[in-house]
Coordinates of C-alpha atoms in Angstrom, one line a residue:
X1410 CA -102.7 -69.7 66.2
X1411 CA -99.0 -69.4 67.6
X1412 CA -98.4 -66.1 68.6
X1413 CA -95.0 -66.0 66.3
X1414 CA -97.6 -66.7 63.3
X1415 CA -99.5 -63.9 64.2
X1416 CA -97.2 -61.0 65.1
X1417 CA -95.9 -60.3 62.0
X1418 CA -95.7 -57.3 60.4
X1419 CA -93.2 -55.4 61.3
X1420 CA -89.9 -53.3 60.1
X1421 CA -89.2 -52.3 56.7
X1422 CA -86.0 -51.6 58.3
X1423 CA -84.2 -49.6 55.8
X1424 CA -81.1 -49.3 57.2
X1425 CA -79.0 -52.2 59.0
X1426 CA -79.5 -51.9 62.9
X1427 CA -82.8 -50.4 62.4
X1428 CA -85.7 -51.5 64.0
X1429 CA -84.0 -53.8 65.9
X1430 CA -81.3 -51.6 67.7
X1431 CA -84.7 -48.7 67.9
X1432 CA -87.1 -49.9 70.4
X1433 CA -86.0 -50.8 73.7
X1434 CA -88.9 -51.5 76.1
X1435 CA -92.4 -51.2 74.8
X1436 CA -93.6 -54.3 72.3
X1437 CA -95.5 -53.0 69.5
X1438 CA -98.5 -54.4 67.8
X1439 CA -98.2 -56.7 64.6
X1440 CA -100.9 -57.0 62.1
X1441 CA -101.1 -60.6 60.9
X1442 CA -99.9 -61.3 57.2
X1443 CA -102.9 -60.8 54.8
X1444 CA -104.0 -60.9 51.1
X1445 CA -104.1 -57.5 50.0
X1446 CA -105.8 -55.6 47.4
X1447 CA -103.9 -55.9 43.9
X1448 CA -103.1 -52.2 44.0
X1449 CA -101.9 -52.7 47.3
X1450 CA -100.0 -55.5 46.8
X1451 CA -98.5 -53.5 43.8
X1452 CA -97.5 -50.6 45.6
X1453 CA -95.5 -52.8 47.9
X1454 CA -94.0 -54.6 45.6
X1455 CA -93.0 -51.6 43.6
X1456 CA -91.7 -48.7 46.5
X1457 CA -91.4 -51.4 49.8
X1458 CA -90.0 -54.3 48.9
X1459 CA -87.2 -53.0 46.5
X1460 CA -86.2 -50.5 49.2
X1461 CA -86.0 -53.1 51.9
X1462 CA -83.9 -55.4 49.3
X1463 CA -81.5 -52.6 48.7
X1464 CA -81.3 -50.4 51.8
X1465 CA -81.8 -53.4 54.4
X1466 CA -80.8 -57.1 53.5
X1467 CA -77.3 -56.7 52.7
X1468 CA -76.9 -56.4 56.5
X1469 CA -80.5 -58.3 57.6
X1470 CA -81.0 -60.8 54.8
X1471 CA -80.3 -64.6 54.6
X1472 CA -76.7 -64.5 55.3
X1473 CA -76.4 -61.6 58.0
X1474 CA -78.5 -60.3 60.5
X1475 CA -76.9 -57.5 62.0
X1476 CA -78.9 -57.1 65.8
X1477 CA -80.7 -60.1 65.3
X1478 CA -82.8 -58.4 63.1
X1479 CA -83.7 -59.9 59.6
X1480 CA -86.4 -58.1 57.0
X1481 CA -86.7 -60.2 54.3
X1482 CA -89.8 -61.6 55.0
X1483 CA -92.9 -60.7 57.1
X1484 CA -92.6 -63.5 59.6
X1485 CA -88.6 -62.4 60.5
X1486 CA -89.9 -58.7 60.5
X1487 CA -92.1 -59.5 62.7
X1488 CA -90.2 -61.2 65.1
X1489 CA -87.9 -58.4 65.1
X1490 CA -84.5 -58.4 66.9
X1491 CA -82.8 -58.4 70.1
X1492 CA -84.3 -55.3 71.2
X1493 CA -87.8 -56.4 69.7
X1494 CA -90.2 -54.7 67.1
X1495 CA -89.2 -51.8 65.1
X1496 CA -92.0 -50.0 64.5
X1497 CA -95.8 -49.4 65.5
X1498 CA -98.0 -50.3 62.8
X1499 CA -100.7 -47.7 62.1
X1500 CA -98.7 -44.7 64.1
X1501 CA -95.6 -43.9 62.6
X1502 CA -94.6 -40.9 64.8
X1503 CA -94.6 -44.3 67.1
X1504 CA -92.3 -46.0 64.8
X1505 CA -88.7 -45.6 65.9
X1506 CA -87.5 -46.8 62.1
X1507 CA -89.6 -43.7 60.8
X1508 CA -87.3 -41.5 63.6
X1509 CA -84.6 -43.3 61.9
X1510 CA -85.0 -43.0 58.5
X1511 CA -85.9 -39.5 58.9
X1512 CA -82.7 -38.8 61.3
X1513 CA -84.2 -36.9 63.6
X1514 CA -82.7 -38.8 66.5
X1515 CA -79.8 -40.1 67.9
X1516 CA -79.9 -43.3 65.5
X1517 CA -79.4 -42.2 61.9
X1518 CA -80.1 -44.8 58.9
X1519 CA -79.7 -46.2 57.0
X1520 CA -75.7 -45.1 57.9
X1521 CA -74.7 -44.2 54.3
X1522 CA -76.4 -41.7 52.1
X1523 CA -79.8 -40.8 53.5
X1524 CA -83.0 -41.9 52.1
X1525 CA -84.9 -39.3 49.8
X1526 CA -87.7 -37.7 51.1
X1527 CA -90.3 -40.0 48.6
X1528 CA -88.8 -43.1 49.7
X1529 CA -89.5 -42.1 53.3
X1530 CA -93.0 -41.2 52.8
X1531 CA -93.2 -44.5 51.2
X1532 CA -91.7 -45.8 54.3
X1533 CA -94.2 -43.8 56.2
X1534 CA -97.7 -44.3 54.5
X1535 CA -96.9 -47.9 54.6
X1536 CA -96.9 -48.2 58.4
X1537 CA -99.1 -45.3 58.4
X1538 CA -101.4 -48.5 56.9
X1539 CA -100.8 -51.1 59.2
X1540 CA -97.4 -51.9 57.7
X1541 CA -99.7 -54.9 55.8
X1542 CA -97.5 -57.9 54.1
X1543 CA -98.6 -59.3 51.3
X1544 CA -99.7 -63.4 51.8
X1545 CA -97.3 -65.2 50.1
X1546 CA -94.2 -63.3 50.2
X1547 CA -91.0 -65.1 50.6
X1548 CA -90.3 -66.9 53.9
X1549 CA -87.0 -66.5 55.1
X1550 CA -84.4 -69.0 53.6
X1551 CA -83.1 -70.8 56.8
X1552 CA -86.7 -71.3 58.2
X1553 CA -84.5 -73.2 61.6
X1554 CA -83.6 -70.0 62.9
X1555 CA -86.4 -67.8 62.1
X1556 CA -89.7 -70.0 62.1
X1557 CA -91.7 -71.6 58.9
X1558 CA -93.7 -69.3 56.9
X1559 CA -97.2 -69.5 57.2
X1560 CA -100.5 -71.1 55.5
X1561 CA -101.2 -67.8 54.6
X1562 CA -97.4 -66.9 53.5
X1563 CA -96.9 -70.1 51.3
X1564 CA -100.2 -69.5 49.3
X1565 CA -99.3 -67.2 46.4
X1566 CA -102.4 -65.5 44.7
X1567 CA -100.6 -64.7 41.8
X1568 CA -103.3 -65.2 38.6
X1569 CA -100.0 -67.6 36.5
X1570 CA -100.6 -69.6 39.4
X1571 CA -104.4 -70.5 39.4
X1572 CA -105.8 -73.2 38.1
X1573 CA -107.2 -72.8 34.5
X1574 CA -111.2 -72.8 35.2
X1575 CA -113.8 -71.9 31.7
X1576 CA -116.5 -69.8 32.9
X1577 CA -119.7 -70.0 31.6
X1578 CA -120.5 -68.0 28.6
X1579 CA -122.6 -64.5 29.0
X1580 CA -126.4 -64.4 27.6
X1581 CA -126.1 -61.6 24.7
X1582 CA -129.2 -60.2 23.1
X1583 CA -127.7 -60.4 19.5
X1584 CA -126.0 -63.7 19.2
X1585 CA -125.1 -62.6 15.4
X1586 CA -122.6 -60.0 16.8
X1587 CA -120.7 -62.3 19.1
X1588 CA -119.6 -65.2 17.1
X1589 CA -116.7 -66.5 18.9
X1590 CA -116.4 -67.0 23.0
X1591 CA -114.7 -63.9 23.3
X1592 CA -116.7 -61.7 21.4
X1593 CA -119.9 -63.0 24.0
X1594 CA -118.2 -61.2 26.9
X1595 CA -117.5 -58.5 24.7
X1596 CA -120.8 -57.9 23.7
X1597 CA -122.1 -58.7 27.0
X1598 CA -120.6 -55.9 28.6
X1599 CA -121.3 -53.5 25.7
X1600 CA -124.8 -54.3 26.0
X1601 CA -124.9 -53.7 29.8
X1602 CA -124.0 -50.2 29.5
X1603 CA -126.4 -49.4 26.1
X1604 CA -123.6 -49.2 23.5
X1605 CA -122.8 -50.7 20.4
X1606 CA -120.3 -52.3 18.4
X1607 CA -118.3 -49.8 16.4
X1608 CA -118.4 -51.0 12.8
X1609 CA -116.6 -53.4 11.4
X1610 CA -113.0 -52.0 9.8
X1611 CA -112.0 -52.3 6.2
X1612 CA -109.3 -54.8 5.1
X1613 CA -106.8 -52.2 4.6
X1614 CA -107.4 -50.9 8.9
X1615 CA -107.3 -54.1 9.6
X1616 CA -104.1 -55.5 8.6
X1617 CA -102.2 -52.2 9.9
X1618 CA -103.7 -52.5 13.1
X1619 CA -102.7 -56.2 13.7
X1620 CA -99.3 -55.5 12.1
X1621 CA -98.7 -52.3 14.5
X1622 CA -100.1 -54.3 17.7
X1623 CA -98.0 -57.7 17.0
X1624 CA -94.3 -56.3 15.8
X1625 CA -94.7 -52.3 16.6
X1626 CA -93.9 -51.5 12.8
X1627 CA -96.6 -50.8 9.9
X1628 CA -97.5 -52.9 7.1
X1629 CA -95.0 -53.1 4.1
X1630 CA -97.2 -52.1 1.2
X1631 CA -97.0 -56.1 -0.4
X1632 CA -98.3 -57.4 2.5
X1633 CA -101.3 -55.0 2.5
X1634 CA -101.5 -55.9 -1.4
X1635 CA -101.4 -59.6 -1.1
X1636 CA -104.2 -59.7 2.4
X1637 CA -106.7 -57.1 0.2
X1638 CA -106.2 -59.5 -2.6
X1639 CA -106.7 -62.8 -1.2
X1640 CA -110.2 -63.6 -0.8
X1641 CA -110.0 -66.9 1.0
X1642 CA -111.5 -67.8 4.5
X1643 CA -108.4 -67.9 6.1
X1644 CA -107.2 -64.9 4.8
X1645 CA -107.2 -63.1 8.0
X1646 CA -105.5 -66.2 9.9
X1647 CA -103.0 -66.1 7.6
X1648 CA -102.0 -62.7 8.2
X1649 CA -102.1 -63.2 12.0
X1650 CA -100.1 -66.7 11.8
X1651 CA -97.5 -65.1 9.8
X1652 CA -96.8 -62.1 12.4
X1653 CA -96.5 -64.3 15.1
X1654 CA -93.8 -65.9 13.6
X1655 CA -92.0 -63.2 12.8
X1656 CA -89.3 -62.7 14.7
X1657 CA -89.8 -58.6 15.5
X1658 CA -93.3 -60.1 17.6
X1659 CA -90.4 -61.7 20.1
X1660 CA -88.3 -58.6 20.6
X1661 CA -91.6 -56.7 20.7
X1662 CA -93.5 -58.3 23.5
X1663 CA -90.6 -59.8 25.2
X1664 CA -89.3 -56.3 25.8
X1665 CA -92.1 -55.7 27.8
X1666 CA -91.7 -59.1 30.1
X1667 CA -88.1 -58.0 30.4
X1668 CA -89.5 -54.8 31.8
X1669 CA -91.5 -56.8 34.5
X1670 CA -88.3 -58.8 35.0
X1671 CA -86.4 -55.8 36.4
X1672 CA -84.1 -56.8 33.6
X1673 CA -81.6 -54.2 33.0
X1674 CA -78.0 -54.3 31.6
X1675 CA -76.7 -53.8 35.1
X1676 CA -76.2 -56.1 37.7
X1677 CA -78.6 -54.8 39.7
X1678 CA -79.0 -55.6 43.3
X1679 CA -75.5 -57.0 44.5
X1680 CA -75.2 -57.6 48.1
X1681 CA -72.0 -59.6 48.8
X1682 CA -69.2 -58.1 46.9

């Protein structure tokens, strides 16, 4: 494997020169890129990336690299800048970005307002772990001047991305509790651990939970009058059909996508301005 696909790992940089302008003579080791744990590759993605992206790249992004150095990706990290590797993964009282971060040298960053004493224990438990990059994270944009990402970079493990696959169904003791697919792995696991069902609700539980799980509001009393009156088949279809239509079900479940989103009524991260 090319050594430049290997060595990666490397600076979360948060501040412009940083690693880059930091070590001087001795290389440090880089971790390859690898698939990490979901909770790890959450925690990244929640306290490394967004500091990088907002402390870092306006100076070492795709349209400036200020010493060479660029941290937008793990490969460029990796590579470092013209004075090589930032940090020491695994040791970060070896790490000259932790010095710098922290400003307990001569080189202070990032050069603005310091970083708060939780973002640099972030800073610091993540090298403190080998400074891991999630597979899959972005490559840098001009790949001419900074290498191709990876096999391991370009394949994203995110669970929109896979395949649909239908697993095979669980063996349940009592099939007359588990009438639908769903209800099989339901009972499944219920039965593994020695419990049962909880009874079944009445009509009246029934329709205020769906209505309180599908548009956040409760039940207007017709509604509840006309679902414990109708008697048909599809009574309960009904009820669900017509709350997904509705349009509060948008606003209630979109919120929450906007949420993932970073959406925000802000511009939120502006770098060239």
């Amino acid at each position: 494997m090319p050594r430049s696909k290997s060595v990666v790992l490397g600076a979360l940089g948060v501040g412009l020169l940083l690693g880059a302008c930091l070590l001087g003579g001795r290389a440090a080791e880089t971790p390859a890129v690898q698939s990490l744990s979901p909770a790890e590759a959450e925690q990244f993605e929640k306290s490394i990336r967004p500091l990088l992206a907002d402390k870092c790249t306006p100076c070492h992004g795709s349209t400036m690299q200020s010493g060479g150095l660029r941290l937008d990706s793990a490969l460029a990290v990796g590579r470092g800048g013209s004075r090589g590797p930032a940090l020491a993964p695994g040791d970060p009282e070896r790490s000259l970005l932790i010095h710098a971060v922290r400003r307990d040298g001569a080189l202070k960053m990032p050069p603005g307002a310091p970083l708060s004493a939780a973002e640099i224990g972030a800073l610091s438990e993540w090298v403190r772990a080998g400074a891991r990059w999630p597979a899959g994270a972005p490559a840098p944009a001009n790949g001419a001047a900074h290498g191709a990402s990876s096999p391991a970079e370009s394949a994203r493990p995110f669970w929109s991305l896979q395949r649909f696959r239908k697993p095979p169904l669980p063996q349940v003791r009592n099939a007359a509790l588990a009438p639908t697919p769903i209800d099989r792995f339901l009972v499944a696991r219920l039965e593994a651990k020695g419990l049962s069902p909880a009874a079944e609700a009445d009509r009246r539980t029934l329709i205020r939970r769906v209505t309180f799980d599908l548009i956040g509001m409760p039940p207007a009393p017709p509604d509840v009058d006309a679902f414990l009156a109708d008697r048909s088949t599809d009574a309960w279809a009904k009820v669900v059909d017509r709350l997904l239509s509705d349009s509060r079900y948008g606003e209630r479940w979109g919120r929450h996508w906007l949420d993932v989103a970073r959406y925000a009524d802000t511009k939120g991260y502006v770098f060239n301005e």
